[in-house]
Structures are given as structure tokens and as C-alpha cells.
XYZ file of C-alpha atoms in Angstrom:
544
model
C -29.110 -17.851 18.919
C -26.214 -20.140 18.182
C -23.166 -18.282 16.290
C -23.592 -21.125 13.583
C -27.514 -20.576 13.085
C -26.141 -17.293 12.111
C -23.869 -18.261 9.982
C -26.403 -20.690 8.370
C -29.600 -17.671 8.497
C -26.466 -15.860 6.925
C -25.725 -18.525 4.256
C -29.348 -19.009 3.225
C -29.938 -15.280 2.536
C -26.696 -14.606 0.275
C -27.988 -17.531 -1.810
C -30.990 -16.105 -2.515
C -29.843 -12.590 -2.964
C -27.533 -14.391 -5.196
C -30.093 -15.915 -6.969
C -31.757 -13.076 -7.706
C -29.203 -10.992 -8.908
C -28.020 -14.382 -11.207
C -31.701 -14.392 -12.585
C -31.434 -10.672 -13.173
C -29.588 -10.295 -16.446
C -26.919 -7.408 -16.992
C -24.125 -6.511 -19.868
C -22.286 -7.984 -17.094
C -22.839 -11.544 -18.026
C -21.828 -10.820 -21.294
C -18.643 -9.833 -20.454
C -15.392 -12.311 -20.730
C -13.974 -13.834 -17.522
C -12.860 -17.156 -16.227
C -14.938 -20.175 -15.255
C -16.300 -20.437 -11.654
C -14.098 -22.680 -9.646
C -17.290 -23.389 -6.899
C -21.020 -21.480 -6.463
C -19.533 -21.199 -2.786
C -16.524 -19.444 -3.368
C -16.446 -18.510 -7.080
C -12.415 -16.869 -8.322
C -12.375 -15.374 -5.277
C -9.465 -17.796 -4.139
C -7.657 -17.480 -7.061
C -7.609 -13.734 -7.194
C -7.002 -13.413 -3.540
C -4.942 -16.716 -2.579
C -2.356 -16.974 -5.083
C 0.975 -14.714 -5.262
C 0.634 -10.850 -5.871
C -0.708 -10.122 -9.397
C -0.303 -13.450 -11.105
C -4.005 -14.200 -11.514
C -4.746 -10.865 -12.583
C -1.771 -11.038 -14.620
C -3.064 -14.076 -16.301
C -6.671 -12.923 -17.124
C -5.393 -9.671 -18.028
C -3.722 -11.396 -21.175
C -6.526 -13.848 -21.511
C -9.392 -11.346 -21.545
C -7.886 -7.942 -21.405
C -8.285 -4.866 -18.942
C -11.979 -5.467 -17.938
C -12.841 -9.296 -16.630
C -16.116 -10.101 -15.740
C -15.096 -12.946 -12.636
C -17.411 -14.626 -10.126
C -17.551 -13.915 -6.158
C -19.040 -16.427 -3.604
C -22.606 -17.315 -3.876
C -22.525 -17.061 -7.851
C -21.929 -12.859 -7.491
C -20.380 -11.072 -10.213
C -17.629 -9.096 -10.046
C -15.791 -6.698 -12.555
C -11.961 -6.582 -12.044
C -10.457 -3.677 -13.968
C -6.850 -2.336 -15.180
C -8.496 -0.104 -17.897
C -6.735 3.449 -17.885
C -10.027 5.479 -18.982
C -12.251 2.989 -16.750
C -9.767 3.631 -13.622
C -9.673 7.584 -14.412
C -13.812 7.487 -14.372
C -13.773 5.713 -10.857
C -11.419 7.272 -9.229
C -11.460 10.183 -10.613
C -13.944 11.577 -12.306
C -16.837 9.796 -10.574
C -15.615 11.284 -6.846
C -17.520 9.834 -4.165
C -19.941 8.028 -6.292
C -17.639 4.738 -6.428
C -17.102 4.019 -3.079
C -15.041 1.376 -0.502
C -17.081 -1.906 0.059
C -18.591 -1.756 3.497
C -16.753 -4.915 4.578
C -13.278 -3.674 3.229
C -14.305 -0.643 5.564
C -13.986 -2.439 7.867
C -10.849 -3.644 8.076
C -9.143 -0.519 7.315
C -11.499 0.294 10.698
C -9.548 -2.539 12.496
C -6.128 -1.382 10.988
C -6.063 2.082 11.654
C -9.229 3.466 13.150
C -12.100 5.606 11.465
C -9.388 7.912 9.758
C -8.829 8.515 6.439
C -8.403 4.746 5.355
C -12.190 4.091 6.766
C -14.062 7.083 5.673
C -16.228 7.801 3.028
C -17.871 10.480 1.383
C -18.007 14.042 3.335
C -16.650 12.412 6.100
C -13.798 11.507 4.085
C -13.787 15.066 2.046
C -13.874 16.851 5.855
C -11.067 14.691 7.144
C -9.043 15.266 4.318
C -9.339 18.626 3.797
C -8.208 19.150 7.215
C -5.138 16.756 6.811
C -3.759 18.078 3.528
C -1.671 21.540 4.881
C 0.809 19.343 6.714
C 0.960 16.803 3.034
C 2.503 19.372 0.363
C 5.345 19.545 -1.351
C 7.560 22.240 0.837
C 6.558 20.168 3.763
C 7.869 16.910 1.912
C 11.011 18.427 1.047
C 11.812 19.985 4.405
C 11.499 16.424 6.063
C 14.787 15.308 3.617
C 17.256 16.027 6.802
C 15.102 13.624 8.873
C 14.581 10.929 6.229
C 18.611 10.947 5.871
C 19.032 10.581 10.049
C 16.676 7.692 10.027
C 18.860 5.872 7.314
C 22.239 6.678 8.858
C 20.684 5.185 12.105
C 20.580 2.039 10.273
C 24.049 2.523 8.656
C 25.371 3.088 12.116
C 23.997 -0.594 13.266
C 24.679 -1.995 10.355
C 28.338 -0.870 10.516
C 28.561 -2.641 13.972
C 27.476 -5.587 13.057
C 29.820 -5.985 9.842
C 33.181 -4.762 11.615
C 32.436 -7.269 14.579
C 31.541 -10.131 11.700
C 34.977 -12.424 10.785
C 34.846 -11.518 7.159
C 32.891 -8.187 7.597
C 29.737 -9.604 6.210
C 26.563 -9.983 7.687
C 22.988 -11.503 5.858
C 20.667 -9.080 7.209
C 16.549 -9.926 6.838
C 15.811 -6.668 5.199
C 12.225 -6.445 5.646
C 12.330 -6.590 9.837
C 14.928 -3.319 9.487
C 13.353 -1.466 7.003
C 9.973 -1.559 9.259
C 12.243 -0.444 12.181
C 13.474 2.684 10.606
C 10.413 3.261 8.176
C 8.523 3.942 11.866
C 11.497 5.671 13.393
C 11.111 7.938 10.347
C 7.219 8.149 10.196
C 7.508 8.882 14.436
C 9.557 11.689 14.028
C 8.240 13.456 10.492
C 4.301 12.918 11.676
C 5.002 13.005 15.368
C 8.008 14.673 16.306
C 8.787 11.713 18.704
C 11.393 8.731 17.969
C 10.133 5.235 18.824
C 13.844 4.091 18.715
C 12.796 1.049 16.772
C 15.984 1.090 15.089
C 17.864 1.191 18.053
C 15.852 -0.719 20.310
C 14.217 -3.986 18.936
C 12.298 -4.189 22.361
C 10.194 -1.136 21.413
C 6.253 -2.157 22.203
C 4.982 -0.498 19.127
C 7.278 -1.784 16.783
C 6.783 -5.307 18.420
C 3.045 -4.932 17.520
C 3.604 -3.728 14.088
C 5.848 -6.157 13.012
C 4.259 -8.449 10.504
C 0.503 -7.883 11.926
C -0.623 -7.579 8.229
C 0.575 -10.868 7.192
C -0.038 -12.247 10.314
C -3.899 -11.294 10.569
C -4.375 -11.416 6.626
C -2.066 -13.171 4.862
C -3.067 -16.400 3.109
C -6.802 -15.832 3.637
C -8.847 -19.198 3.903
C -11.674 -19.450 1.385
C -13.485 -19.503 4.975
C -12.707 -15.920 5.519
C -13.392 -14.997 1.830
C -17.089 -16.775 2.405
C -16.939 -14.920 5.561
C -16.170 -11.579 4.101
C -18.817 -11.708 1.332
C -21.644 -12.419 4.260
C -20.403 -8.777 5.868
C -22.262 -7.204 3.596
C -25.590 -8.783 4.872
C -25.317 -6.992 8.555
C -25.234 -4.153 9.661
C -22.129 -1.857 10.649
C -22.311 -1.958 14.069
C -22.913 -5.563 14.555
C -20.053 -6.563 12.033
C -17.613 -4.106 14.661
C -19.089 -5.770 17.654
C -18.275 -9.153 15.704
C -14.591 -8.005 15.525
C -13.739 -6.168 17.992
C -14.948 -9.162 20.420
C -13.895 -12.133 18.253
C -11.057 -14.431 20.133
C -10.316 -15.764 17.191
C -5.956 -16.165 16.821
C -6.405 -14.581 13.555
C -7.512 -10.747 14.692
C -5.107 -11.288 17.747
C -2.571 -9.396 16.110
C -4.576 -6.356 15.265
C -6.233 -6.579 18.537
C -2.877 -5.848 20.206
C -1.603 -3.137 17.745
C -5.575 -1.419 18.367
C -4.405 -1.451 22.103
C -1.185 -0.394 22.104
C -1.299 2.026 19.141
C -4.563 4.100 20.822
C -2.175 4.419 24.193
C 0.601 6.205 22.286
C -1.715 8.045 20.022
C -3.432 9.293 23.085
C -0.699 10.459 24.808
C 1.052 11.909 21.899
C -2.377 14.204 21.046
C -2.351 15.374 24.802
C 1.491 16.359 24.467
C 0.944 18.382 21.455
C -2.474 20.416 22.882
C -0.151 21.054 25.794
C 2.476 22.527 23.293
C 0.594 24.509 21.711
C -1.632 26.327 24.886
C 2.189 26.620 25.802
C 2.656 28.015 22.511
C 5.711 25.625 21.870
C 3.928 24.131 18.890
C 6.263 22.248 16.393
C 5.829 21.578 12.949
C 5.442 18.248 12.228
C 2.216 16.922 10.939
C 0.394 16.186 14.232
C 1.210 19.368 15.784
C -0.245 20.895 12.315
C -3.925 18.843 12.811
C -3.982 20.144 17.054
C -3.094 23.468 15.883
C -6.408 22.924 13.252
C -8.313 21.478 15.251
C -8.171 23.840 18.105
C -9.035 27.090 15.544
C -12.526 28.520 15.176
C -13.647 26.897 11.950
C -15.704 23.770 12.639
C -15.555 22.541 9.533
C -11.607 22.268 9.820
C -12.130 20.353 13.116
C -11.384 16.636 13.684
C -12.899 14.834 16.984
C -10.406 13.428 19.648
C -11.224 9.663 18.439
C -10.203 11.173 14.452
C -7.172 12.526 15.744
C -5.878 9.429 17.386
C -7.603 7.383 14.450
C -5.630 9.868 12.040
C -2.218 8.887 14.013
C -3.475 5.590 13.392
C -3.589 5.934 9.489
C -0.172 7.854 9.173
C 1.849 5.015 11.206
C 0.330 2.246 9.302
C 0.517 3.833 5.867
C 3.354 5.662 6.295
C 5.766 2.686 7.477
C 4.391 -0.383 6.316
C 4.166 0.446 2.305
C 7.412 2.079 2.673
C 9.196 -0.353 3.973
C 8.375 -3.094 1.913
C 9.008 -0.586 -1.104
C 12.725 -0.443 0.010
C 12.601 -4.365 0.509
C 12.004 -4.761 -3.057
C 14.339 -2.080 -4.296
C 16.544 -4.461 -2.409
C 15.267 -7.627 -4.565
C 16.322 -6.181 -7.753
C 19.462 -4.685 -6.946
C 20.652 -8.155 -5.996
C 19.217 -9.391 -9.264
C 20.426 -6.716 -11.018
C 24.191 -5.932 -10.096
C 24.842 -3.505 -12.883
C 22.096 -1.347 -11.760
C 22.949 -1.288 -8.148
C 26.640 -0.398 -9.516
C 25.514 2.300 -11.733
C 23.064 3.861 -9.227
C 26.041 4.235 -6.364
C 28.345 5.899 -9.088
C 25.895 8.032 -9.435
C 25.273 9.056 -5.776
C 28.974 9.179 -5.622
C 29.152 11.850 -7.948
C 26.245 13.715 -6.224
C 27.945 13.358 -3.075
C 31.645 15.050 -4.614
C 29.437 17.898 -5.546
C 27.227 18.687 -2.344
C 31.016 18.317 -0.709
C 32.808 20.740 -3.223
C 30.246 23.108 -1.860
C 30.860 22.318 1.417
C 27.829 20.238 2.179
C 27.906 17.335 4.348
C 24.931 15.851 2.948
C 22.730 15.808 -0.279
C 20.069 18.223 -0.652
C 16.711 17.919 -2.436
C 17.760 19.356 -5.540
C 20.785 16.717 -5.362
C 18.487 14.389 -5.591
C 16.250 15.652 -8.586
C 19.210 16.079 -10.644
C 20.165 12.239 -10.178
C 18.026 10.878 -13.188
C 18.609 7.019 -12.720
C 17.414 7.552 -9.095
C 14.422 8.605 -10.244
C 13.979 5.979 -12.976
C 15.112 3.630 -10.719
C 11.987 4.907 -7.785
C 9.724 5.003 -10.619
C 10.315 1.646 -11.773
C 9.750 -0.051 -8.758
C 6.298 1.675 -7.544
C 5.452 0.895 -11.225
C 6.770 -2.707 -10.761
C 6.680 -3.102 -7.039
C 3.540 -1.656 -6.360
C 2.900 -2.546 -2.153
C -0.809 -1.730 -2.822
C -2.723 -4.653 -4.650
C -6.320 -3.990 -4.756
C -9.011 -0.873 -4.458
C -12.578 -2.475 -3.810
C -15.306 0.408 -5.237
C -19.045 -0.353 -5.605
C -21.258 2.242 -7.618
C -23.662 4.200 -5.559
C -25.428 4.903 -8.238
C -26.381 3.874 -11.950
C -23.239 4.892 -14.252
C -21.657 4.257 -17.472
C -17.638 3.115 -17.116
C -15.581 4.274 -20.413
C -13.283 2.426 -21.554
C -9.867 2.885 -23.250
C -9.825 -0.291 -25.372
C -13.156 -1.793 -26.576
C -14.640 -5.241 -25.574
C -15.813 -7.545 -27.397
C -18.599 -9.561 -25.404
C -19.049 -13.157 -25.376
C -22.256 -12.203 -28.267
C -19.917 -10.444 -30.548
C -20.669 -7.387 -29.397
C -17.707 -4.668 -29.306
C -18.433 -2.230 -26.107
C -16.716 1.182 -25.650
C -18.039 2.045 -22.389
C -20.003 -0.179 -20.057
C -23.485 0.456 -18.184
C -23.809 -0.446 -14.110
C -26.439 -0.246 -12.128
C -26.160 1.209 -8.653
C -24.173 -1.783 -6.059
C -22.056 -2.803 -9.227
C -18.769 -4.330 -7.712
C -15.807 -3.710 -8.794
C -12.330 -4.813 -7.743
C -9.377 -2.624 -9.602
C -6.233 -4.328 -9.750
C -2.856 -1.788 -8.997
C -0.540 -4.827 -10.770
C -2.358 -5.137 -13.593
C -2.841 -1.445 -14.884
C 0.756 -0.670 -13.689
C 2.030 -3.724 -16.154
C -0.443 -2.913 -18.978
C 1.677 -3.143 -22.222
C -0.140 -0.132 -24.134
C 0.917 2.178 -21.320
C 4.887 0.818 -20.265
C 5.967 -1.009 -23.686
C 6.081 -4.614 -24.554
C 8.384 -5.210 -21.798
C 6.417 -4.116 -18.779
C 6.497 -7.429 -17.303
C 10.192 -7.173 -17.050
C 12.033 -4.687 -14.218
C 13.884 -2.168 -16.171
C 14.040 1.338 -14.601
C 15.958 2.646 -18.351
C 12.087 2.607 -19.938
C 11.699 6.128 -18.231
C 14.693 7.115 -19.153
C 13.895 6.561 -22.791
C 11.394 8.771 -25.195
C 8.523 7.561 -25.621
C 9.121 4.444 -23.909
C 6.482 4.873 -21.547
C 3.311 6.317 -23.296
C 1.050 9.170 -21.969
C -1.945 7.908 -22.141
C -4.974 8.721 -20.046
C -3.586 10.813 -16.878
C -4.165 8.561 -13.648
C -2.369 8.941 -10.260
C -0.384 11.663 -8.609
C 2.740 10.157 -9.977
C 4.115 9.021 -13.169
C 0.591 8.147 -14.315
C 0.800 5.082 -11.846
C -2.000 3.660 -10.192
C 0.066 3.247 -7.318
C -0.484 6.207 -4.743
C -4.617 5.728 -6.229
C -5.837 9.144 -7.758
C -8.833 11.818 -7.312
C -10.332 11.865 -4.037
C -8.688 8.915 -2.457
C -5.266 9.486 -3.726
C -2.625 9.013 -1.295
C -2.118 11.979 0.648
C 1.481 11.334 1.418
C 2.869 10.177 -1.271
C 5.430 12.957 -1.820
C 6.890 11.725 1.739
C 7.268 7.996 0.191
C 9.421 8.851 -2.682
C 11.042 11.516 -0.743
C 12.085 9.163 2.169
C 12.648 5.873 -0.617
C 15.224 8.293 -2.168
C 16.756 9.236 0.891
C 17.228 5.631 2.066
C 18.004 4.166 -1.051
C 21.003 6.621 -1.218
C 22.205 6.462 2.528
C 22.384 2.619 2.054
C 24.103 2.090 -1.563
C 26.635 4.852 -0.458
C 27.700 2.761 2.567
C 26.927 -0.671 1.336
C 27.125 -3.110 -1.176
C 24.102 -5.993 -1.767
C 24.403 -9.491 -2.820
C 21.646 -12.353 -2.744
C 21.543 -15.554 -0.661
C 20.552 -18.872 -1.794
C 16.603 -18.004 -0.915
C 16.838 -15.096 -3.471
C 15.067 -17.974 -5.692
C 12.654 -18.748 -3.035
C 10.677 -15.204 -2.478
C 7.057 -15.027 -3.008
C 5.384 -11.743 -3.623
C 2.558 -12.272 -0.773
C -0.679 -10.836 -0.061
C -1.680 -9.397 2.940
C -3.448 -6.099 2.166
C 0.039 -4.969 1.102
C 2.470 -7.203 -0.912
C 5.147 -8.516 0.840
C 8.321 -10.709 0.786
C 8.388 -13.928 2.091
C 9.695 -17.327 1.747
C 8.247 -19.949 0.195
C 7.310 -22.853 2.422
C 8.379 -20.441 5.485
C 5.418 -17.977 5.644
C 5.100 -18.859 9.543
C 8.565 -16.567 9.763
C 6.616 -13.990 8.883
C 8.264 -10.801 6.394
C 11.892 -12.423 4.839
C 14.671 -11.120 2.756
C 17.340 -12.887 3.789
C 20.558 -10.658 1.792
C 24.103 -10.392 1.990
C 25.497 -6.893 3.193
C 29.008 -6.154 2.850
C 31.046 -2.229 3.310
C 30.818 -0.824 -0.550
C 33.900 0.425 -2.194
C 34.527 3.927 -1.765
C 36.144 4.714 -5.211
C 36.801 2.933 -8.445
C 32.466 2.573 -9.124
């Protein structure tokens, strides 16, 4: 059969699925949203084409925190910033919301079946296995490391601006902060430097750099017709599908699949070595062999988790970092006060840890720096590199909600009824920049809202951190997300203590874009891949 009978055969059933779930009447139609744009393609390509958060941005203030919105083939779809609605799914509900099976899929083509890709007790196994080598003492111990990593970038930086006529030098921020975020992630997860930062050459970092944006940026409404007939086949035959496709598009996740698995392997067969030599380490991977090779089954990952694990931890743990520091970057340059203000303040840290004879900050340095932490906190909240959880109910439920709705009948909902295969699509932007929460001005950056009481409300609790949505919660919460503040801090002072930041004239030109993760780029320019084109000069040394 013809690949385009398929698609057709395809076609023709999601219609009339579609039709019978239209002529099947739920609360759901009652619900506010926007107008379909097409029965084809429904506000899928407004949600998922247009710059990071503006769409959900817009309907949030249209219709508030739950929008009913269509899919292709006339499907609805719930989007949802709701605090008590995103506790109940995430939270609350454990594995009873779960990933759709298409968006499975491509965290299977991004990183593997690790924790990204699995579900359920799979998921619950995996994780509980992972989590020893994620807690706080570990996260603090890696501060040393973090700090190396950023001074490797100070050293080349340093280079660069003494051999430069006036001792300035506009750096593209994003392509170094990848290099170092993976330096960083090699040697914390791996005990093993890729010497990205030194080496531009290096394979892996070659293959990671920009393979989001390159394989999913700017989706075509194509791929979003595409993704909605997934859910029609089977598993298997939408990996064979993939994994075999020559289209230009998966190229670049082909290449990392290949080149990733060869390191992972050989890494995994290094550390069983080390430890039947009993010259085990402790960073994280030596932590899962040394798990995986005790008695317990139940604490036991396979070979292909292991190297899928690996997988997850270098794609996680560089890519959303990195971009974080990108747009720390952004609003320094926007905002020179702040980037004044934050060095005098690492400047006084500094004159401390050196009055007691330390070289370098500590982790306690860095708690007792509060407009660090503001500042951090302000741009996940802000900045958030995450954009969308996908969740479909596996069973009938009831979704609370924190602020009634009023239905398009006049009827005022507190908590909404779904029947099992009820899709929802939660947006990270949205909640994070939901007035009731952050205060009038939570579209606007301003780090000094934690720093004031009761600026930022309680409210319902949500997330490991800060009550963002960020770093997810419950089950699926991130698992390192003490490492990403951790090494964000680290950087973030390492770089303002050596150097100062000014914008260029495409500061005006940066689009927030999606691509799984939000990143910079340059409008009109997205075939450059990641950009943030900024000014670097030597910062003063006294007188902030």
C-alpha cells in the first residue's frame, strides 16, 4: 500500500472519530474558547506556530485559566493555567493523567525510553531508581564543578577580549552556554568532560547543537495534521515510521540517536568496569551501575534504560539550562540596573568568602545573596524553557478549579467533569504569568516581586519550586531541578563577576521560539539556528 493511501485511510478515520466525538455532547462544548481557524487544523497553529506564550497569553485574558480550543479534525481540546486544576493533574491525580502517546514519542526520539518516555510503573520504577543520585546534598556538592565549567568559559572568553582592538567581543550566547551547560552535565552525571567548551569540534556537541529547533521548530500545520493521526496507529508502527523516515526534518535527531547511544554505551561499560574494580565514583551514572548491579530487582534498570537514562540527563540537563542562562542574559542587557546591582552583590559575597580565606563562593554564599535568588526565580517564573505538558485522562474525573467558569449557557462551574481520553494541553507561560498568583505586573520582568511581602501570593502549592509550574510537580516533576538552579547560580555569578553585558542592535529582533523548549532566535534568521548576538566587555573590578 502506497504511503499516501495511508495517509488518506488515515484521514478518513480521524474524521469520523471526529465526528463522533463532535456529535457526542460534553460540558466541554460549553466551555469558552476561540473560533476554529479550519476543521483540518483547528487552533492548533496558533497555539503551536506563533511565538512562546503569546496565544495562550491572549486567550488567557480573553477567557481565563481554562479554554476550551479546537484540534485538527474538529477535536476538542482543554488548555489550562488553573492553579487547583494543574495541582489535580499533576499532582493529585498521579498516573491517571498521562503523556499523549504521540508526544511519547518524541521524547522516545529525543532521549530514548527513559524517564521523558515512560509512563505509569514504568515511569514510578525508573524513577525511583534515579532519585538517590537527585537530592539536595548531591546538588550542593556538585557547586565546585558548576563553578569550573563557568571559569572554562571565562578563560575563553578572556582570550578572545584581550586579543580584540578595543577588548570587546559580541559573543552569540546561546551556542556557548550549550557548550559549557554539556561540559557541566558530562562531568556532574558522567564524570567525563566532552570539552565542548574547549573544543567546538566535539561530535556530541556538534549533534546537539540546535537539533531541537532544527527538527521541531516552526512546525508546519502538515506535521500538526500529522501528529494528531499518531494517535490512530499503533506504537510500534509509529517508531518504525520514525526511526526509518528520510525525511530532512528527523535528520537531526537521527544523528544525535547515533552518536549519543555510542557514548552512552561506552560510558555504561566504563563505569561497570569501575565498580567490579571497585573504583566506583560518585557522580550520577556511577550511582544507577552501582543500583543496578545490587540484588533488588525492583531497583534495576535494563542496559537499553541505562543508556536511554544518559540520554534523558544530557538532553534535559543542558538544553533547558542553557537557554535559561541565555535569557538571564536578555534581561540583564535590558535591564542595566539589575545586572549592576546583582555584581555588587556578588562582589560583596566574594570579599567575604576571601576574608575567610576562600578562593571561591560556597553554597551558603550563595543562599545568603537574596537578589540572586529573586533574580533565578524571576526568570524560571518569566523565562520558563518548558512550554507545554500534554496529559489525557485515563479515566473519568472531575478537574477543580481555582476560579469558577462561567459557560457559554450562563452556567458558573467550580470543577469540571471528563470522561476518560479527555485532552488536555497545560500551558507553563500562562500559569507562571497568572495575575492572581504574581501581582498585576506578572507580565512584566521584575525579580524585586519576590523580594517584596506579599507580592507574590501563596496560593494553591504547585511545583518543587517557588510554586512555579516550571520544573512540573507530583510524579513527573523534574528530578533535577535542584542541579538547574544550583548550576544557573553558579554561572550567573562566574560571568557577572568577570564581565559586563550590553545589547546589540538585534536585541529588538529576538523571538521567543518554540521548539519543545523556548528558545532565542532572530527574527527573519531562524535558518541560523539558536541567536543572542551580545556585547561582552571585562567588568569593573571596584566602584559597583
Amino acid at each position: 500500500m502506497e504511503p499516501s493511501t495511508i495517509v488518506v485511510l488515515l484521514a478518513i478515520s480521524a474524521i469520523v472519530y471526529a465526528f463522533y466525538k463532535v456529535t457526542k455532547r460534553t460540558v466541554l462544548d460549553r466551555i469558552p474558547g476561540p473560533a476554529s481557524k479550519s476543521f483540518m487544523l483547528g487552533n492548533m497553529g496558533e497555539l503551536m506556530q506563533n511565538q512562546v506564550g503569546l496565544t495562550e497569553f491572549s486567550w488567557q485574558e480573553t477567557y481565563g485559566n481554562v479554554v476550551r480550543f479546537k484540534a485538527p479534525f474538529g477535536m476538542d481540546r482543554l488548555l489550562v493555567s488553573d492553579p487547583k486544576a494543574l495541582q489535580h493533574i499533576l499532582m493529585t491525580s498521579g498516573y491517571r493523567w498521562r503523556k499523549y502517546r504521540e508526544r511519547k514519542e518524541l521524547s522516545r526520539l529525543t532521549s530514548g525510553k527513559g524517564l521523558l518516555w515512560a509512563d505509569g510503573n514504568t515511569h514510578k520504577r525508573q524513577r525511583k531508581v534515579m532519585l538517590p543520585g537527585f537530592g539536595t546534598p548531591e546538588a550542593k556538592n556538585f557547586l565546585p564543578l558548576f563553578f569550573s565549567c563557568a571559569s572554562t568559559i571565562s578563560r575563553r572568553w578572556s582570550d578572545i577580549l584581550l586579543t580584540s582592538e578595543d577588548q570587546s567581543y559580541v559573543f552569540n550566547i546561546p551556542e556557548w552556554a550549550s557548550r559549557a551547560t554539556l561540559d557541566a552535565i558530562g562531568q556532574a552525571a558522567f564524570d567525563y568532560n566532552f570539552g565542548a567548551a574547549d573544543d567546538h569540534e566535539s561530535e556530541l556537541g556538534k549533534v546537539y547543537q540546535n537539533m531541537l529547533l532544527k527538527t521541531f521548530g516552526s512546525p508546519s500545520d502538515g506535521t500538526l495534521i500529522a501528529l494528531e493521526l499518531f494517535r490512530l496507529l499503533p506504537s510500534f508502527i509509529i517508531e518504525f515510521i520514525n526511526d526509518y523516515n528520510p525525511m530532512s526534518k528527523l535528520k537531526p535527531v537521527h544523528k544525535v540517536t547515533k552518536v549519543a547511544n555510542a557514548v552512552a554505551k561506552e560510558l555504561v561499560s566504563t563505569k561497570y568496569n569501575a565498580l567490579l574494580e571497585d573504583k566506583s565514583k560518585h557522580d550520577i551514572m556511577s550511582l544507577l551501575v552501582k543500583a543496578n548491579a545490587g540484588e533488588n530487582p525492583k531497583a534495576r534498570l535494563t542496559d537499553a534504560e541505562l543508556i536511554s537514562q544518559m540520554r534523558v540527563l544530557l538532553l534535559a540537563g543542558h538544553e533547558t539550562t542553557a537557554n535559561s542562562l541565555s535569557w538571564l542574559l536578555y534581561e540583564l542587557v535590558r535591564n542595566l540596573d539589575l545586572q549592576t546591582k546583582l555584581r555588587a552583590e556578588i562582589r560583596a559575597s566574594e570579599k567575604v568568602a576571601a576574608s575567610r580565606g576562600d578562593s571561591e563562593l560556597n553554597i551558603h554564599d550563595l543562599e545568603r545573596m537574596p537578589l540572586l535568588g529573586a533574580t533565578v526565580k524571576e526568570l524560571l517564573r518569566y523565562h520558563p524553557v518548558a512550554i507545554h505538558m500534554f496529559r489525557m485522562a485515563h479515566e473519568d474525573d472531575v478537574i477543580p478549579l481555582s476560579t469558577p467558569i462561567t459557560t457559554m449557557t450562563g452556567e458558573i462551574l467550580t470543577e469540571i467533569p471528563v470522561s476518560k481520553g479527555t485532552r488536555t494541553v497545560i500551558s507553563i507561560p500562562a500559569y507562571n504569568r497568572n495575575k492572581e498568583l504574581f501581582g498585576e505586573d506578572a507580565q512584566i520582568f521584575n525579580p524585586y516581586r519576590w523580594l517584596e511581602p506579599n507580592h507574590v501570593k501563596k496560593g494553591v502549592s504547585l511545583g518543587p519550586f517557588a510554586n512555579l509550574a516550571t520544573f512540573s510537580g507530583g510524579t513527573r516533576s523534574c528530578i533535577g531541578w535542584r542541579f538547574a538552579i544550583i548550576e544557573v547560580q553558579a554561572f550567573i555569578v562566574e560571568l557577572l563577576s568577570n564581565f559586563e553585558f550590553s545589547a546589540t542592535p538585534q536585541i529588538d529582533k529576538v523571538r521567543r521560539e518554540a521548539a519543545i523548549v523556548m528558545v532565542p532566535t532572530i527574527e527573519g534568521e531562524i535558518e541560523k539556528g539558536s541567536q543572542l548576538p551580545l556585547r561582552v566587555t571585562f567588568a569593573p573590578k571596584g566602584g559597583d
